[in-house]
Amino acid sequence: MPVLLRGHHFLCILTYRGKGYSDAFVDNMSTKVAAIRAGHPVRLTSGPDDICNGLTETCLQDVQHDCRAADTLRLDHLAVEAVSRVLERDLGKAAPLTLEEVKTLRSAFASGTIRTACQNCSWKEFCDQIVIEDFSETLL
């Protein structure tokens, strides 16, 4: 079964170091990143994904929640467009993420090529530091 990720979460896995909004979020994200690292296929989706689902009932039940907000969906769209352009493949089809693709994506992330969706993110400075540290201690 593929790991379903929304666009901006796909960008997040590139810099993920085991930190997040809550213990439940970190546990879930760590499990999904470990699955991707182990070769499970990834498929990009729209709206709540395997990172969101099961973490907060509010996200799943409240149509006004940030998970479904127009701005969040727009950021997901920007991320998918940028990543698809760099990888030159349809990310709506499930496929494993290769080490070469991760290197390519991290290079594009470091150069800012795929970070349009990250501009107003509360984690931006954290990810900037990870780029400076050449993605050391990341879990993917």
PDB file of C-alpha atoms in Angstrom:
ATOM      1  CA  MET A   1       0.000   0.000   0.000  1.00  0.00           C
ATOM      2  CA  PRO A   2       1.478   3.407  -0.943  1.00  0.00           C
ATOM      3  CA  VAL A   3       2.186   6.192   1.510  1.00  0.00           C
ATOM      4  CA  LEU A   4      -0.194   9.005   0.579  1.00  0.00           C
ATOM      5  CA  LEU A   5       1.289  12.480   0.987  1.00  0.00           C
ATOM      6  CA  ARG A   6      -0.094  15.908   0.246  1.00  0.00           C
ATOM      7  CA  GLY A   7       2.270  18.222  -1.613  1.00  0.00           C
ATOM      8  CA  HIS A   8       3.643  20.245   1.270  1.00  0.00           C
ATOM      9  CA  HIS A   9       4.176  17.136   3.417  1.00  0.00           C
ATOM     10  CA  PHE A  10       6.180  15.667   0.551  1.00  0.00           C
ATOM     11  CA  LEU A  11       8.539  18.639   0.883  1.00  0.00           C
ATOM     12  CA  CYS A  12       8.639  18.172   4.666  1.00  0.00           C
ATOM     13  CA  ILE A  13       9.982  14.624   4.431  1.00  0.00           C
ATOM     14  CA  LEU A  14      13.153  15.987   2.789  1.00  0.00           C
ATOM     15  CA  THR A  15      14.149  17.808   5.992  1.00  0.00           C
ATOM     16  CA  TYR A  16      12.404  15.662   8.592  1.00  0.00           C
ATOM     17  CA  ARG A  17      14.479  15.131  11.749  1.00  0.00           C
ATOM     18  CA  GLY A  18      11.854  13.699  14.060  1.00  0.00           C
ATOM     19  CA  LYS A  19      10.350  16.987  15.199  1.00  0.00           C
ATOM     20  CA  GLY A  20       6.783  18.141  14.759  1.00  0.00           C
ATOM     21  CA  TYR A  21       3.649  19.634  16.209  1.00  0.00           C
ATOM     22  CA  SER A  22       2.933  16.917  18.764  1.00  0.00           C
ATOM     23  CA  ASP A  23       4.139  13.500  19.911  1.00  0.00           C
ATOM     24  CA  ALA A  24       1.376  11.853  17.863  1.00  0.00           C
ATOM     25  CA  PHE A  25       2.409  13.816  14.772  1.00  0.00           C
ATOM     26  CA  VAL A  26       6.079  12.875  15.240  1.00  0.00           C
ATOM     27  CA  ASP A  27       5.267   9.181  15.779  1.00  0.00           C
ATOM     28  CA  ASN A  28       3.093   9.076  12.675  1.00  0.00           C
ATOM     29  CA  MET A  29       5.498  11.084  10.497  1.00  0.00           C
ATOM     30  CA  SER A  30       8.439   8.952  11.641  1.00  0.00           C
ATOM     31  CA  THR A  31       6.556   5.776  10.734  1.00  0.00           C
ATOM     32  CA  LYS A  32       5.678   7.110   7.265  1.00  0.00           C
ATOM     33  CA  VAL A  33       9.226   8.366   6.574  1.00  0.00           C
ATOM     34  CA  ALA A  34      10.655   5.000   7.672  1.00  0.00           C
ATOM     35  CA  ALA A  35       8.260   3.244   5.271  1.00  0.00           C
ATOM     36  CA  ILE A  36       9.344   5.513   2.407  1.00  0.00           C
ATOM     37  CA  ARG A  37      13.008   4.939   3.265  1.00  0.00           C
ATOM     38  CA  ALA A  38      12.320   1.176   3.244  1.00  0.00           C
ATOM     39  CA  GLY A  39      11.022   1.411  -0.330  1.00  0.00           C
ATOM     40  CA  HIS A  40       7.257   1.729   0.093  1.00  0.00           C
ATOM     41  CA  PRO A  41       5.735   3.574  -2.856  1.00  0.00           C
ATOM     42  CA  VAL A  42       4.661   7.192  -2.449  1.00  0.00           C
ATOM     43  CA  ARG A  43       1.671   8.796  -4.113  1.00  0.00           C
ATOM     44  CA  LEU A  44       0.795  12.465  -3.857  1.00  0.00           C
ATOM     45  CA  THR A  45      -2.781  13.276  -2.992  1.00  0.00           C
ATOM     46  CA  SER A  46      -4.936  16.316  -2.375  1.00  0.00           C
ATOM     47  CA  GLY A  47      -6.162  17.232   1.095  1.00  0.00           C
ATOM     48  CA  PRO A  48      -5.602  15.242   4.294  1.00  0.00           C
ATOM     49  CA  ASP A  49      -3.075  12.448   3.793  1.00  0.00           C
ATOM     50  CA  ASP A  50      -1.423   9.656   5.782  1.00  0.00           C
ATOM     51  CA  ILE A  51       0.328  12.267   7.933  1.00  0.00           C
ATOM     52  CA  CYS A  52      -2.916  14.107   8.792  1.00  0.00           C
ATOM     53  CA  ASN A  53      -5.300  11.175   8.976  1.00  0.00           C
ATOM     54  CA  GLY A  54      -5.824   9.702  12.390  1.00  0.00           C
ATOM     55  CA  LEU A  55      -4.006  12.503  14.164  1.00  0.00           C
ATOM     56  CA  THR A  56      -6.806  14.912  14.797  1.00  0.00           C
ATOM     57  CA  GLU A  57     -10.472  14.311  14.381  1.00  0.00           C
ATOM     58  CA  THR A  58     -10.819  18.066  13.950  1.00  0.00           C
ATOM     59  CA  CYS A  59      -8.816  17.956  10.724  1.00  0.00           C
ATOM     60  CA  LEU A  60     -10.916  15.150   9.327  1.00  0.00           C
ATOM     61  CA  GLN A  61     -14.334  16.393  10.426  1.00  0.00           C
ATOM     62  CA  ASP A  62     -14.095  20.189  10.312  1.00  0.00           C
ATOM     63  CA  VAL A  63     -14.238  21.549   6.764  1.00  0.00           C
ATOM     64  CA  GLN A  64     -12.952  24.878   8.159  1.00  0.00           C
ATOM     65  CA  HIS A  65      -9.774  23.294   9.568  1.00  0.00           C
ATOM     66  CA  ASP A  66      -6.403  24.281   8.105  1.00  0.00           C
ATOM     67  CA  CYS A  67      -6.049  20.824   6.489  1.00  0.00           C
ATOM     68  CA  ARG A  68      -8.779  21.759   4.026  1.00  0.00           C
ATOM     69  CA  ALA A  69      -8.187  25.503   3.793  1.00  0.00           C
ATOM     70  CA  ALA A  70      -7.856  26.990   0.317  1.00  0.00           C
ATOM     71  CA  ASP A  71      -4.406  28.384   1.169  1.00  0.00           C
ATOM     72  CA  THR A  72      -3.173  24.973   2.318  1.00  0.00           C
ATOM     73  CA  LEU A  73      -4.522  23.321  -0.817  1.00  0.00           C
ATOM     74  CA  ARG A  74      -2.843  26.029  -2.929  1.00  0.00           C
ATOM     75  CA  LEU A  75       0.495  25.328  -1.206  1.00  0.00           C
ATOM     76  CA  ASP A  76       0.029  21.619  -1.891  1.00  0.00           C
ATOM     77  CA  HIS A  77      -0.595  22.388  -5.555  1.00  0.00           C
ATOM     78  CA  LEU A  78       2.527  24.578  -5.782  1.00  0.00           C
ATOM     79  CA  ALA A  79       4.620  21.850  -4.156  1.00  0.00           C
ATOM     80  CA  VAL A  80       3.310  19.123  -6.473  1.00  0.00           C
ATOM     81  CA  GLU A  81       3.944  21.259  -9.562  1.00  0.00           C
ATOM     82  CA  ALA A  82       7.511  22.061  -8.511  1.00  0.00           C
ATOM     83  CA  VAL A  83       8.426  18.516  -7.482  1.00  0.00           C
ATOM     84  CA  SER A  84       6.854  16.977 -10.601  1.00  0.00           C
ATOM     85  CA  ARG A  85       8.852  19.371 -12.763  1.00  0.00           C
ATOM     86  CA  VAL A  86      12.120  18.420 -11.031  1.00  0.00           C
ATOM     87  CA  LEU A  87      11.488  14.665 -11.057  1.00  0.00           C
ATOM     88  CA  GLU A  88       9.841  14.689 -14.481  1.00  0.00           C
ATOM     89  CA  ARG A  89       7.244  12.120 -13.486  1.00  0.00           C
ATOM     90  CA  ASP A  90       3.617  11.912 -12.459  1.00  0.00           C
ATOM     91  CA  LEU A  91       3.593  11.828  -8.670  1.00  0.00           C
ATOM     92  CA  GLY A  92      -0.090  10.924  -8.656  1.00  0.00           C
ATOM     93  CA  LYS A  93       1.007   7.395  -9.532  1.00  0.00           C
ATOM     94  CA  ALA A  94       2.483   5.372  -6.688  1.00  0.00           C
ATOM     95  CA  ALA A  95       6.199   4.632  -6.975  1.00  0.00           C
ATOM     96  CA  PRO A  96       9.103   4.264  -4.574  1.00  0.00           C
ATOM     97  CA  LEU A  97      11.222   7.354  -4.023  1.00  0.00           C
ATOM     98  CA  THR A  98      14.775   6.449  -5.033  1.00  0.00           C
ATOM     99  CA  LEU A  99      17.933   7.681  -3.319  1.00  0.00           C
ATOM    100  CA  GLU A 100      18.853   9.499  -6.534  1.00  0.00           C
ATOM    101  CA  GLU A 101      15.484  11.264  -6.528  1.00  0.00           C
ATOM    102  CA  VAL A 102      15.953  12.267  -2.890  1.00  0.00           C
ATOM    103  CA  LYS A 103      19.369  13.740  -3.771  1.00  0.00           C
ATOM    104  CA  THR A 104      17.865  15.587  -6.734  1.00  0.00           C
ATOM    105  CA  LEU A 105      15.006  16.917  -4.620  1.00  0.00           C
ATOM    106  CA  ARG A 106      17.319  18.026  -1.828  1.00  0.00           C
ATOM    107  CA  SER A 107      19.492  19.870  -4.305  1.00  0.00           C
ATOM    108  CA  ALA A 108      16.404  21.628  -5.680  1.00  0.00           C
ATOM    109  CA  PHE A 109      15.198  22.316  -2.130  1.00  0.00           C
ATOM    110  CA  ALA A 110      18.571  23.818  -1.165  1.00  0.00           C
ATOM    111  CA  SER A 111      18.556  26.066  -4.236  1.00  0.00           C
ATOM    112  CA  GLY A 112      14.983  27.164  -3.511  1.00  0.00           C
ATOM    113  CA  THR A 113      13.657  25.722  -6.773  1.00  0.00           C
ATOM    114  CA  ILE A 114      10.900  23.699  -5.088  1.00  0.00           C
ATOM    115  CA  ARG A 115      10.289  25.845  -1.983  1.00  0.00           C
ATOM    116  CA  THR A 116       7.552  28.164  -3.249  1.00  0.00           C
ATOM    117  CA  ALA A 117       5.111  26.415  -0.912  1.00  0.00           C
ATOM    118  CA  CYS A 118       7.451  26.964   2.053  1.00  0.00           C
ATOM    119  CA  GLN A 119       7.594  30.769   2.058  1.00  0.00           C
ATOM    120  CA  ASN A 120       5.154  31.378   4.932  1.00  0.00           C
ATOM    121  CA  CYS A 121       5.709  28.096   6.753  1.00  0.00           C
ATOM    122  CA  SER A 122       6.375  28.285  10.487  1.00  0.00           C
ATOM    123  CA  TRP A 123       9.105  25.652  10.015  1.00  0.00           C
ATOM    124  CA  LYS A 124      10.969  27.594   7.278  1.00  0.00           C
ATOM    125  CA  GLU A 125      13.890  28.718   9.479  1.00  0.00           C
ATOM    126  CA  PHE A 126      14.243  25.198  10.854  1.00  0.00           C
ATOM    127  CA  CYS A 127      14.477  23.819   7.308  1.00  0.00           C
ATOM    128  CA  ASP A 128      16.850  26.620   6.276  1.00  0.00           C
ATOM    129  CA  GLN A 129      19.206  25.434   9.026  1.00  0.00           C
ATOM    130  CA  ILE A 130      18.927  21.830   7.841  1.00  0.00           C
ATOM    131  CA  VAL A 131      19.927  22.966   4.351  1.00  0.00           C
ATOM    132  CA  ILE A 132      22.945  24.784   5.819  1.00  0.00           C
ATOM    133  CA  GLU A 133      23.842  21.550   7.627  1.00  0.00           C
ATOM    134  CA  ASP A 134      23.576  19.606   4.339  1.00  0.00           C
ATOM    135  CA  PHE A 135      20.505  17.648   5.471  1.00  0.00           C
ATOM    136  CA  SER A 136      22.458  15.919   8.252  1.00  0.00           C
ATOM    137  CA  GLU A 137      20.443  13.971  10.820  1.00  0.00           C
ATOM    138  CA  THR A 138      17.400  13.785   8.555  1.00  0.00           C
ATOM    139  CA  LEU A 139      15.458  10.535   8.697  1.00  0.00           C
ATOM    140  CA  LEU A 140      14.713   9.924   5.014  1.00  0.00           C
TER     141      LEU A 140
END
